[in-house]
JSON list of C-alpha atoms in Angstrom, two decimals:
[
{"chain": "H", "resi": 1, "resn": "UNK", "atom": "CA", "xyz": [62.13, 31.79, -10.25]},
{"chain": "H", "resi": 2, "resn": "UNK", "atom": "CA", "xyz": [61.65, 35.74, -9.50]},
{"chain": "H", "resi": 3, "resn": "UNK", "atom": "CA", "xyz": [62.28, 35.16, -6.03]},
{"chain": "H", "resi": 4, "resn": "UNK", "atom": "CA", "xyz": [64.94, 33.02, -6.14]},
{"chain": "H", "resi": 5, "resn": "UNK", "atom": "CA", "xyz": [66.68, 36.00, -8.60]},
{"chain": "H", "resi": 6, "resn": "UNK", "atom": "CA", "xyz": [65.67, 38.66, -6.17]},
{"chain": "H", "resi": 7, "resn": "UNK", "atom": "CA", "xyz": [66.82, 36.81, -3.06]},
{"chain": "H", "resi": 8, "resn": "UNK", "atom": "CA", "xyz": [70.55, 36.43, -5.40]},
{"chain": "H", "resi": 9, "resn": "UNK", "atom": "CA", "xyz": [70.17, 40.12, -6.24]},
{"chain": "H", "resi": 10, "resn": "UNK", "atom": "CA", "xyz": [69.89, 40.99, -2.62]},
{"chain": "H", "resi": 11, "resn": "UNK", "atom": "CA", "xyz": [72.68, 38.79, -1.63]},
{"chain": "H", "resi": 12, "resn": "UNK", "atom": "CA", "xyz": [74.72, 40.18, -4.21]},
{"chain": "H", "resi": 13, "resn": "UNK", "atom": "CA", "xyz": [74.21, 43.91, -3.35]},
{"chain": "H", "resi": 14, "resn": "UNK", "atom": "CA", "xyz": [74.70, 43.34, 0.21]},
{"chain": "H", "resi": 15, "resn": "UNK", "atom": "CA", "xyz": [77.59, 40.95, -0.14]},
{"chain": "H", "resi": 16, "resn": "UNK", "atom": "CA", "xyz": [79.14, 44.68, -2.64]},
{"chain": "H", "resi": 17, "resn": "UNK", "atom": "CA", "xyz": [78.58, 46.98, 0.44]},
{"chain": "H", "resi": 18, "resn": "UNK", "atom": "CA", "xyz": [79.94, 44.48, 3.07]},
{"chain": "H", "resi": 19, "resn": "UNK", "atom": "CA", "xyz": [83.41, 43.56, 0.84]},
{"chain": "H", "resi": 20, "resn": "UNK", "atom": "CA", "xyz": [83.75, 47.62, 0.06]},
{"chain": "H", "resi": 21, "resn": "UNK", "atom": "CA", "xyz": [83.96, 48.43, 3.83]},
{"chain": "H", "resi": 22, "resn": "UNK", "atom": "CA", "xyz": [85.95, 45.78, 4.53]},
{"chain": "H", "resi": 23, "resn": "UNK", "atom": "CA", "xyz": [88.59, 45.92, 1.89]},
{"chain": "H", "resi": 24, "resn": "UNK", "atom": "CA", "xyz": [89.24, 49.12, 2.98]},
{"chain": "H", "resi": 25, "resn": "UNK", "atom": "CA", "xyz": [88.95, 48.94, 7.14]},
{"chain": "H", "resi": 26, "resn": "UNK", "atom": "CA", "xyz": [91.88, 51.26, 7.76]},
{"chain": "H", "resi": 27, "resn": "UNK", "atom": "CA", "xyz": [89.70, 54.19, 6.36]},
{"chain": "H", "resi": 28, "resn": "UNK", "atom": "CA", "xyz": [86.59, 52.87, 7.28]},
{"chain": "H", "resi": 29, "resn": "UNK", "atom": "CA", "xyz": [86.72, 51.10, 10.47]},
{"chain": "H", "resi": 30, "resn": "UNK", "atom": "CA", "xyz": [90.39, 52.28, 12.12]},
{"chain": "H", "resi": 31, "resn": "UNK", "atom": "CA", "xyz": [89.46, 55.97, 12.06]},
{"chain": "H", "resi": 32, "resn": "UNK", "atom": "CA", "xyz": [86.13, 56.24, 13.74]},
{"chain": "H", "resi": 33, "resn": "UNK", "atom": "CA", "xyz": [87.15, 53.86, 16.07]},
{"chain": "H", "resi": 34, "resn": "UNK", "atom": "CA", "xyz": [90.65, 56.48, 17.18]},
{"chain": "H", "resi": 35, "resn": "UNK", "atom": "CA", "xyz": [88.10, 59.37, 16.91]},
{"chain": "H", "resi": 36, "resn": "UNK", "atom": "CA", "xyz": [85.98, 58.13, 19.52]},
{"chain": "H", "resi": 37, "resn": "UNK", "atom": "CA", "xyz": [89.26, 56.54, 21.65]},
{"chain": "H", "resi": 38, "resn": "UNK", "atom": "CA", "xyz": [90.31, 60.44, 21.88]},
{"chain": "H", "resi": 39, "resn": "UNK", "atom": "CA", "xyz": [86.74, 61.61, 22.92]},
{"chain": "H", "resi": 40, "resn": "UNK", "atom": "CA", "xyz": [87.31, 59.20, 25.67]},
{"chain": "H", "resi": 41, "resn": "UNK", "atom": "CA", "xyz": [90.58, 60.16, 26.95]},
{"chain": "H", "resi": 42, "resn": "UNK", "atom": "CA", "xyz": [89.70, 63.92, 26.28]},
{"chain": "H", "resi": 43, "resn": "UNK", "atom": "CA", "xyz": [86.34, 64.48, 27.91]},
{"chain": "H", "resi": 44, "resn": "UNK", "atom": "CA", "xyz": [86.33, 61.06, 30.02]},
{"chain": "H", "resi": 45, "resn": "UNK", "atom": "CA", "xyz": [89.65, 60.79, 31.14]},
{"chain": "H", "resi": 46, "resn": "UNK", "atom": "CA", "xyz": [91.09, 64.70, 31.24]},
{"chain": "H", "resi": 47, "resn": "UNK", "atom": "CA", "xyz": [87.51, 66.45, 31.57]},
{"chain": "H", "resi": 48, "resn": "UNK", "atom": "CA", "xyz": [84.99, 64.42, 32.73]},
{"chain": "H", "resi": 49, "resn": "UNK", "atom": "CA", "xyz": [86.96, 64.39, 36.71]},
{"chain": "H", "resi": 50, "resn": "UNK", "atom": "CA", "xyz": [86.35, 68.02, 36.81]},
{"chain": "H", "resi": 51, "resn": "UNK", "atom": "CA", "xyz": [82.84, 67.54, 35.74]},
{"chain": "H", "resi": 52, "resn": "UNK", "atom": "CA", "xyz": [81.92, 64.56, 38.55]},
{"chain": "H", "resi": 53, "resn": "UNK", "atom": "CA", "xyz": [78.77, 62.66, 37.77]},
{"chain": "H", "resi": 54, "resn": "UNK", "atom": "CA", "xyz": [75.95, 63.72, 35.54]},
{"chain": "H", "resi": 55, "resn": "UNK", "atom": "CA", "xyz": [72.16, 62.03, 36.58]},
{"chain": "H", "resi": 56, "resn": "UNK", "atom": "CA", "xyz": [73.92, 59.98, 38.97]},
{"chain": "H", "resi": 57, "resn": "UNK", "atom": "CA", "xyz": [76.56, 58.73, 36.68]},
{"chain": "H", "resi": 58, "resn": "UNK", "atom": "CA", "xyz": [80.57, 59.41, 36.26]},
{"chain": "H", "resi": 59, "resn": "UNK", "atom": "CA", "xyz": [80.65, 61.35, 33.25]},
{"chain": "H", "resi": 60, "resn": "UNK", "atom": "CA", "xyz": [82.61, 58.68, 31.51]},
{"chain": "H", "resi": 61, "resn": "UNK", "atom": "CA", "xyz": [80.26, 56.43, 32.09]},
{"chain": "H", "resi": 62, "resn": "UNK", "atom": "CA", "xyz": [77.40, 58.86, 30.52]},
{"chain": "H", "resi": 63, "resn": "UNK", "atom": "CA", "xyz": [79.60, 60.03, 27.86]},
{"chain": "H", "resi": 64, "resn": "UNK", "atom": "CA", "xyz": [79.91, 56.34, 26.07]},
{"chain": "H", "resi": 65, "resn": "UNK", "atom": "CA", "xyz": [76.75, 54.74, 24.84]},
{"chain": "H", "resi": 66, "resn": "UNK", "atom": "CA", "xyz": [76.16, 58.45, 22.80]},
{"chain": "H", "resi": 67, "resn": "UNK", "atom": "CA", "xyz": [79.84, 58.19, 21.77]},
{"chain": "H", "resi": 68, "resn": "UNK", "atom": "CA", "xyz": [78.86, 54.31, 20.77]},
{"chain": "H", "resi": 69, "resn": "UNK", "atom": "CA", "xyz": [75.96, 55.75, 19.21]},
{"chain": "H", "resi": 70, "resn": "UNK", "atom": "CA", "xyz": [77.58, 58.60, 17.47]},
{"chain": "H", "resi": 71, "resn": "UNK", "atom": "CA", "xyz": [80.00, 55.94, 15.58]},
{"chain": "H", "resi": 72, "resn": "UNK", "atom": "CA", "xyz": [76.86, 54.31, 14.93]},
{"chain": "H", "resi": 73, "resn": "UNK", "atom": "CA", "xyz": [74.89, 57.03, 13.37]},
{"chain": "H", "resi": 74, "resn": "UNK", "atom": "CA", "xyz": [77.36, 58.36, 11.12]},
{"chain": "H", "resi": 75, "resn": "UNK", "atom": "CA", "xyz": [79.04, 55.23, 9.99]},
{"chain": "H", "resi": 76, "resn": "UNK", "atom": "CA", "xyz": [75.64, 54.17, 8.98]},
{"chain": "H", "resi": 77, "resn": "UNK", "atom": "CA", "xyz": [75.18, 57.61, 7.00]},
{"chain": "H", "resi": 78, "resn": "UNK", "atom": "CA", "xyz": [78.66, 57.94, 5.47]},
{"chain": "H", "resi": 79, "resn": "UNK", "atom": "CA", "xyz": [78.69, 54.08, 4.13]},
{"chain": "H", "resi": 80, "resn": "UNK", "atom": "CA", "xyz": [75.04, 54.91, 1.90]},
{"chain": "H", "resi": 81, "resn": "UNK", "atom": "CA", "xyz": [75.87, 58.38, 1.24]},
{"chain": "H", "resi": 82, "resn": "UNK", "atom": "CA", "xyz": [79.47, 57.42, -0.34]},
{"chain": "H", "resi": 83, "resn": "UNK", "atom": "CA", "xyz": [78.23, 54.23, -1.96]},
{"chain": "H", "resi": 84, "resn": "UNK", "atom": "CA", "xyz": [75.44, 55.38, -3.39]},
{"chain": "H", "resi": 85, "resn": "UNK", "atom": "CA", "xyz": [76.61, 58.72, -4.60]},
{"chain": "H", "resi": 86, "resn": "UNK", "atom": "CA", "xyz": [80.13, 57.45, -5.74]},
{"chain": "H", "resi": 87, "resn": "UNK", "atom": "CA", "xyz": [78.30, 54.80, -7.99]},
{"chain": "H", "resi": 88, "resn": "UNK", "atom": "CA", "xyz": [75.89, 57.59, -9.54]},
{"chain": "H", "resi": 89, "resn": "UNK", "atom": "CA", "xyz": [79.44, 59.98, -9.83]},
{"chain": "H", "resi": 90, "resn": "UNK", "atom": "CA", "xyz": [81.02, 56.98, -11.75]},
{"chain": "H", "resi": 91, "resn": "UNK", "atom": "CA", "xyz": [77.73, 56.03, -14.08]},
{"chain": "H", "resi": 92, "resn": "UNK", "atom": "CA", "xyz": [77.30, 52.62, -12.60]},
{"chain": "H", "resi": 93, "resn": "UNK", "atom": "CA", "xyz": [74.40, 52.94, -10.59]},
{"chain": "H", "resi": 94, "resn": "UNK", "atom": "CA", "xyz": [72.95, 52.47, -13.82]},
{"chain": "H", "resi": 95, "resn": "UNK", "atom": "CA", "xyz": [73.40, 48.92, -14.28]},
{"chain": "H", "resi": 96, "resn": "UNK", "atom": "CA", "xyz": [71.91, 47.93, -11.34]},
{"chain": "H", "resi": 97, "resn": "UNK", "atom": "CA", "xyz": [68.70, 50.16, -11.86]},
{"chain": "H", "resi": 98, "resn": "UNK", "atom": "CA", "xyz": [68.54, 49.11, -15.88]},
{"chain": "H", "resi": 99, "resn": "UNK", "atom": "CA", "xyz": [68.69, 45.35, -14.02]},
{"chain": "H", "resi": 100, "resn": "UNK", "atom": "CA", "xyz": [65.23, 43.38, -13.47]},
{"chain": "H", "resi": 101, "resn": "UNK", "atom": "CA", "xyz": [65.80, 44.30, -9.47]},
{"chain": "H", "resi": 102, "resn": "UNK", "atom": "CA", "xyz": [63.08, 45.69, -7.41]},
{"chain": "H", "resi": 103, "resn": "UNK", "atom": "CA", "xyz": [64.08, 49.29, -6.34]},
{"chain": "H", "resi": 104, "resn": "UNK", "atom": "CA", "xyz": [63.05, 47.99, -2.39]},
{"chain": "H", "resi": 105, "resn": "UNK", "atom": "CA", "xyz": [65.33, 45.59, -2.98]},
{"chain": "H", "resi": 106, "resn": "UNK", "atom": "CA", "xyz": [68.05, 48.16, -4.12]},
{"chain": "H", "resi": 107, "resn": "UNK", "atom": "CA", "xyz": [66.80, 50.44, -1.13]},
{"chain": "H", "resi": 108, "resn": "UNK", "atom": "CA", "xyz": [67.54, 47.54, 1.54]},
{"chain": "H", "resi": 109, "resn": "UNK", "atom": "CA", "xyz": [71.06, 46.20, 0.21]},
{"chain": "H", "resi": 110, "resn": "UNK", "atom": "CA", "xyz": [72.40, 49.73, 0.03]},
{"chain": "H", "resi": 111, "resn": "UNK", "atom": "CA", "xyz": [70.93, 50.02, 3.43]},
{"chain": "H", "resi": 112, "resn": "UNK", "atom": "CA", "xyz": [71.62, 46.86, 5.12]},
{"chain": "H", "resi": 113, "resn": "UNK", "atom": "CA", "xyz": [75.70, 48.43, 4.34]},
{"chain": "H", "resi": 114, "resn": "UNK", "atom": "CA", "xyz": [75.08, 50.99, 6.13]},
{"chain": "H", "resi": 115, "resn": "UNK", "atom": "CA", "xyz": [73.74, 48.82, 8.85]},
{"chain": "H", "resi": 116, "resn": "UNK", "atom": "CA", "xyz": [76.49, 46.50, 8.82]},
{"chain": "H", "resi": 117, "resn": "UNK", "atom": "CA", "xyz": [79.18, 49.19, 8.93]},
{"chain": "H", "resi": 118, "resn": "UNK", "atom": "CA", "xyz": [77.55, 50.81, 11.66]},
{"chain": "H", "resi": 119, "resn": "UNK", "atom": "CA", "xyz": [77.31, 47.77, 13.91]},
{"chain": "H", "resi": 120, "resn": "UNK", "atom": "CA", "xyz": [80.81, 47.26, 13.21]},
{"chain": "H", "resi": 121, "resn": "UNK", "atom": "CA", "xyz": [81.71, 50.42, 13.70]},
{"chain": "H", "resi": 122, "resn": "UNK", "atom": "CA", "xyz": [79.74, 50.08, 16.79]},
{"chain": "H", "resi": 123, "resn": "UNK", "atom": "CA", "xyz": [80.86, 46.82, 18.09]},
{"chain": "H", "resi": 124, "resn": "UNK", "atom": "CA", "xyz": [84.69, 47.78, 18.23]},
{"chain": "H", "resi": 125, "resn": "UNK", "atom": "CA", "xyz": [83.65, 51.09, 20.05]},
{"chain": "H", "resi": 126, "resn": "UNK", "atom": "CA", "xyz": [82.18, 49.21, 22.24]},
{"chain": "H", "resi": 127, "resn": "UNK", "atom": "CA", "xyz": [85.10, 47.23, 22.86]},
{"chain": "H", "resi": 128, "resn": "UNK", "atom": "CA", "xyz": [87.39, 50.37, 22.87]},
{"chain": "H", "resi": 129, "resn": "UNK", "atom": "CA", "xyz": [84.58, 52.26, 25.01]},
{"chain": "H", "resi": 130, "resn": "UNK", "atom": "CA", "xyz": [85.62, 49.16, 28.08]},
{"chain": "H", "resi": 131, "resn": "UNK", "atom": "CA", "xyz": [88.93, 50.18, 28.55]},
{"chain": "H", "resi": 132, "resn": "UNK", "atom": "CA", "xyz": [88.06, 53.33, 30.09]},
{"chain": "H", "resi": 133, "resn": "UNK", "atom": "CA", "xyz": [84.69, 52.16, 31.79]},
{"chain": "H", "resi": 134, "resn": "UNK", "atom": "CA", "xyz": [82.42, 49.78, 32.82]},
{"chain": "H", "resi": 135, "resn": "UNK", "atom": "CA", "xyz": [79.44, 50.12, 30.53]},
{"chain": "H", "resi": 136, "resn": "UNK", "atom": "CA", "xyz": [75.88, 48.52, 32.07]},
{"chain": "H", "resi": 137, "resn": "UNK", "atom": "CA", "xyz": [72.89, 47.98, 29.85]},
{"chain": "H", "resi": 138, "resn": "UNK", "atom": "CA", "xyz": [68.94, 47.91, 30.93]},
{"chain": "H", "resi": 139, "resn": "UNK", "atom": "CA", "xyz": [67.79, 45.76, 28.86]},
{"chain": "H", "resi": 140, "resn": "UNK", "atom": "CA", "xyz": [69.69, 43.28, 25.25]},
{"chain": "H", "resi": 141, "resn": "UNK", "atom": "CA", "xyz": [66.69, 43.16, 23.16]},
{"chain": "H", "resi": 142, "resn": "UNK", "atom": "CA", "xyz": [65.72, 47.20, 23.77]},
{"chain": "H", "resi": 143, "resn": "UNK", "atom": "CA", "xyz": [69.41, 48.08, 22.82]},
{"chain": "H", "resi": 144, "resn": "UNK", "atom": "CA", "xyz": [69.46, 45.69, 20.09]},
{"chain": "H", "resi": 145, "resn": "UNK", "atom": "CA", "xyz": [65.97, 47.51, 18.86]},
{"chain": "H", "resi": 146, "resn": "UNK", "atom": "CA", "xyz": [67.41, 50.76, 19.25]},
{"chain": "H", "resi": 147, "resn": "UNK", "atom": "CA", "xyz": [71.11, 50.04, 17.43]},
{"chain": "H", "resi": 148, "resn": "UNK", "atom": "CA", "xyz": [69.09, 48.47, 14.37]},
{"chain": "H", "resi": 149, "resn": "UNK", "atom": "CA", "xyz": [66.65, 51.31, 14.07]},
{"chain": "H", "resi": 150, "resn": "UNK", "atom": "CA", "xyz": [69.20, 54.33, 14.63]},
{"chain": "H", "resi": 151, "resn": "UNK", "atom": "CA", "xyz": [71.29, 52.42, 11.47]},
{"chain": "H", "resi": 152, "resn": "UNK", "atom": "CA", "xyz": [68.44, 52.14, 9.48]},
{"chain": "H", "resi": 153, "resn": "UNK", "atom": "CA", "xyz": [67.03, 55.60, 9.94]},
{"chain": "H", "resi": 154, "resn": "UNK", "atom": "CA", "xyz": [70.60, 57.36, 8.67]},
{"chain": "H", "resi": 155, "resn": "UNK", "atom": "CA", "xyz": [71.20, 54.32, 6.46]},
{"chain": "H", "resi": 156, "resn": "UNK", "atom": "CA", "xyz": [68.12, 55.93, 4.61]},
{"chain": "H", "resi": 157, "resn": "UNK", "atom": "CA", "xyz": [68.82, 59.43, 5.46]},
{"chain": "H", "resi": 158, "resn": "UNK", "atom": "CA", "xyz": [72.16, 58.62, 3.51]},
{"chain": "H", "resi": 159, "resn": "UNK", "atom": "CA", "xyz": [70.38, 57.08, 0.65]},
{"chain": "H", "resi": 160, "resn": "UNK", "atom": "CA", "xyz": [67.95, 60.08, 0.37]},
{"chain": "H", "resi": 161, "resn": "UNK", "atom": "CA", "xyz": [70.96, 62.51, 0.45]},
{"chain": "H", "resi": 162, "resn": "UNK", "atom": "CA", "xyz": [72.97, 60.49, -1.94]},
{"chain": "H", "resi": 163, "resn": "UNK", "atom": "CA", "xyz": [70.12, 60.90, -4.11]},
{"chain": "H", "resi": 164, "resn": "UNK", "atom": "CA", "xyz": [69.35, 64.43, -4.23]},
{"chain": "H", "resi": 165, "resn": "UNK", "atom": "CA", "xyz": [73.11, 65.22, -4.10]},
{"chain": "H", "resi": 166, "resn": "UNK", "atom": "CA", "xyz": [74.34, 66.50, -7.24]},
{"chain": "H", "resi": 167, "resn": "UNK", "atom": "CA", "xyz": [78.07, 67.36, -6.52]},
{"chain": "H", "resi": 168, "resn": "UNK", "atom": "CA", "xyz": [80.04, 66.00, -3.90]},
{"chain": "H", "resi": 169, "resn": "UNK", "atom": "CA", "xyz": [79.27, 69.22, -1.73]},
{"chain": "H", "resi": 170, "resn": "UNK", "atom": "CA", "xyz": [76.20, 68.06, -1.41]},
{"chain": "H", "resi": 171, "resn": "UNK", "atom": "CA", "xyz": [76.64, 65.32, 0.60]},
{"chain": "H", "resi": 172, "resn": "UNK", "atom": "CA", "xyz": [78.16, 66.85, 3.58]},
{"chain": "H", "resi": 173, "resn": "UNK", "atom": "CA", "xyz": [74.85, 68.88, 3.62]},
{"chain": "H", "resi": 174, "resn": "UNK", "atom": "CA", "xyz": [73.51, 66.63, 6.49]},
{"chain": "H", "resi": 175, "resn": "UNK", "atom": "CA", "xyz": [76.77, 65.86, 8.61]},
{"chain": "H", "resi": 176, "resn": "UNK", "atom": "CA", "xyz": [77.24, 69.78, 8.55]},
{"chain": "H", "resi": 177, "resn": "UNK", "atom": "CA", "xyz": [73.59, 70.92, 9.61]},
{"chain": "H", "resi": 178, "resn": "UNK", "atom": "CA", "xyz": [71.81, 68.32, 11.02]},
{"chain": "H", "resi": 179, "resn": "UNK", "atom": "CA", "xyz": [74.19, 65.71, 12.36]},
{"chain": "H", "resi": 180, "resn": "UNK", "atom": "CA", "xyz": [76.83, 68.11, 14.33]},
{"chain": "H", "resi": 181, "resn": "UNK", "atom": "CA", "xyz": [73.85, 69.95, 15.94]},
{"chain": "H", "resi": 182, "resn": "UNK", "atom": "CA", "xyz": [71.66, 66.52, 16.84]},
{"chain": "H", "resi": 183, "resn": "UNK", "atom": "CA", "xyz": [74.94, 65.68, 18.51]},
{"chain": "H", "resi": 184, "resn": "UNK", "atom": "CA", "xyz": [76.09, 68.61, 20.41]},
{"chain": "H", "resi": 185, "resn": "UNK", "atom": "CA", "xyz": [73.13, 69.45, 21.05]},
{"chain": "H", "resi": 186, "resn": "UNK", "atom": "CA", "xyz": [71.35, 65.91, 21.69]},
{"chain": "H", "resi": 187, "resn": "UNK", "atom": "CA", "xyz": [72.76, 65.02, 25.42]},
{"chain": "H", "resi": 188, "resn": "UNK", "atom": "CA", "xyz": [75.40, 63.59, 24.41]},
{"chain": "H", "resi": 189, "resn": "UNK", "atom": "CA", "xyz": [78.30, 65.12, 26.29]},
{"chain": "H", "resi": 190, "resn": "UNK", "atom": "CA", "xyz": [75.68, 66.61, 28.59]},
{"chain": "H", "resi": 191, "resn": "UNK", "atom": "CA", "xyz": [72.35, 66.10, 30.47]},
{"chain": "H", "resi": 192, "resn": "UNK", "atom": "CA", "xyz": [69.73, 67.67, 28.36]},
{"chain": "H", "resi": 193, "resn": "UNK", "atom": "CA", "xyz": [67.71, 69.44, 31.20]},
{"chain": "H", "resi": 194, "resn": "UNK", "atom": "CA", "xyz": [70.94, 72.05, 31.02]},
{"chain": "H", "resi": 195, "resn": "UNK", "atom": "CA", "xyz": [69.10, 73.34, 27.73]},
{"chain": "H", "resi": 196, "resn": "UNK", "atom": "CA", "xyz": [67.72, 76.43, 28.02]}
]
């Protein structure tokens, strides 16, 4: 009987997350995905022929899995960290956590939101990221691996924020100074060996 409750709980919290992206999709899917069609046109398309090929690639076609994974990373943080902290702002986080629910079982609905926006988020990049290249991949399962794990990592990094955050300030803490730096600074609009 306690599994078959958790397994219902789990359901139910992911089933929340998935319906409160989705309800809303032209704030949570529409934007990202113009956002990154303009970082195409503006470094791929106007830029990136002045630049010519970085590591033996034209730049668009280095520029677009870290614009794929951008979306990725901060859809995956901005679904937690507005979830979570909106329902702690409003006072109903406390029903779930007064509820007979394992907190892991809290920790991986919230999360597996944030995973599913991200890979939606991701998927229609993707699809947007074709019109302006050809996009080759190594390997499925490695990219697979590496989508799930990048969601999950600032799915939780979200969660933690959302968490410690005690006005809504707060939660642009880690966009501000950690995201914005990991991605300037991370290779993504540039080979890494120009670092000093």
């Amino acid at each position: 009987m306690y599994k078959k409750t958790t397994i219902i709980a789990l359901n139910t919290i992911v089933i929340k997350e998935i319906n409160r992206f989705t309800r809303i999709w032209m704030q949570t899917i529409l934007p990202p995905t113009i956002g990154m069609a303009l970082y195409f046109v503006i470094f791929g398309s106007l830029i990136g022929p002045r630049i010519g090929t970085m590591n033996g690639f034209v730049y668009m076609e280095y520029i677009a899995p870290g614009l794929i994974m951008m979306a990725i990373i901060n859809n995956s943080y901005g679904n937690v960290v507005s979830s979570f902290f909106g329902a702690k702002f409003q006072k109903h986080i406390e029903e779930i956590l007064v509820a007979p629910i394992p907190n892991i079982i809290i920790l991986i609905g919230f999360v597996a939101g944030g995973v599913a926006r991200g890979i939606c988020v991701g998927i229609v990049v993707t699809f947007v990221a074709l019109f302006f290249t050809k996009l080759s991949m190594h390997s499925l399962g490695i990219t697979i691996a590496i989508v799930l794990l990048t969601s999950i990592a600032f799915s939780l990094g979200g969660l933690i924020n959302a968490i410690f955050a005690e006005k809504f300030d707060d939660i642009a803490i880690i966009p501000n100074f950690v995201l914005a730096p990991l991605i300037y600074l991370g290779g993504v609009f540039y080979s890494i060996d120009m670092l000093p």
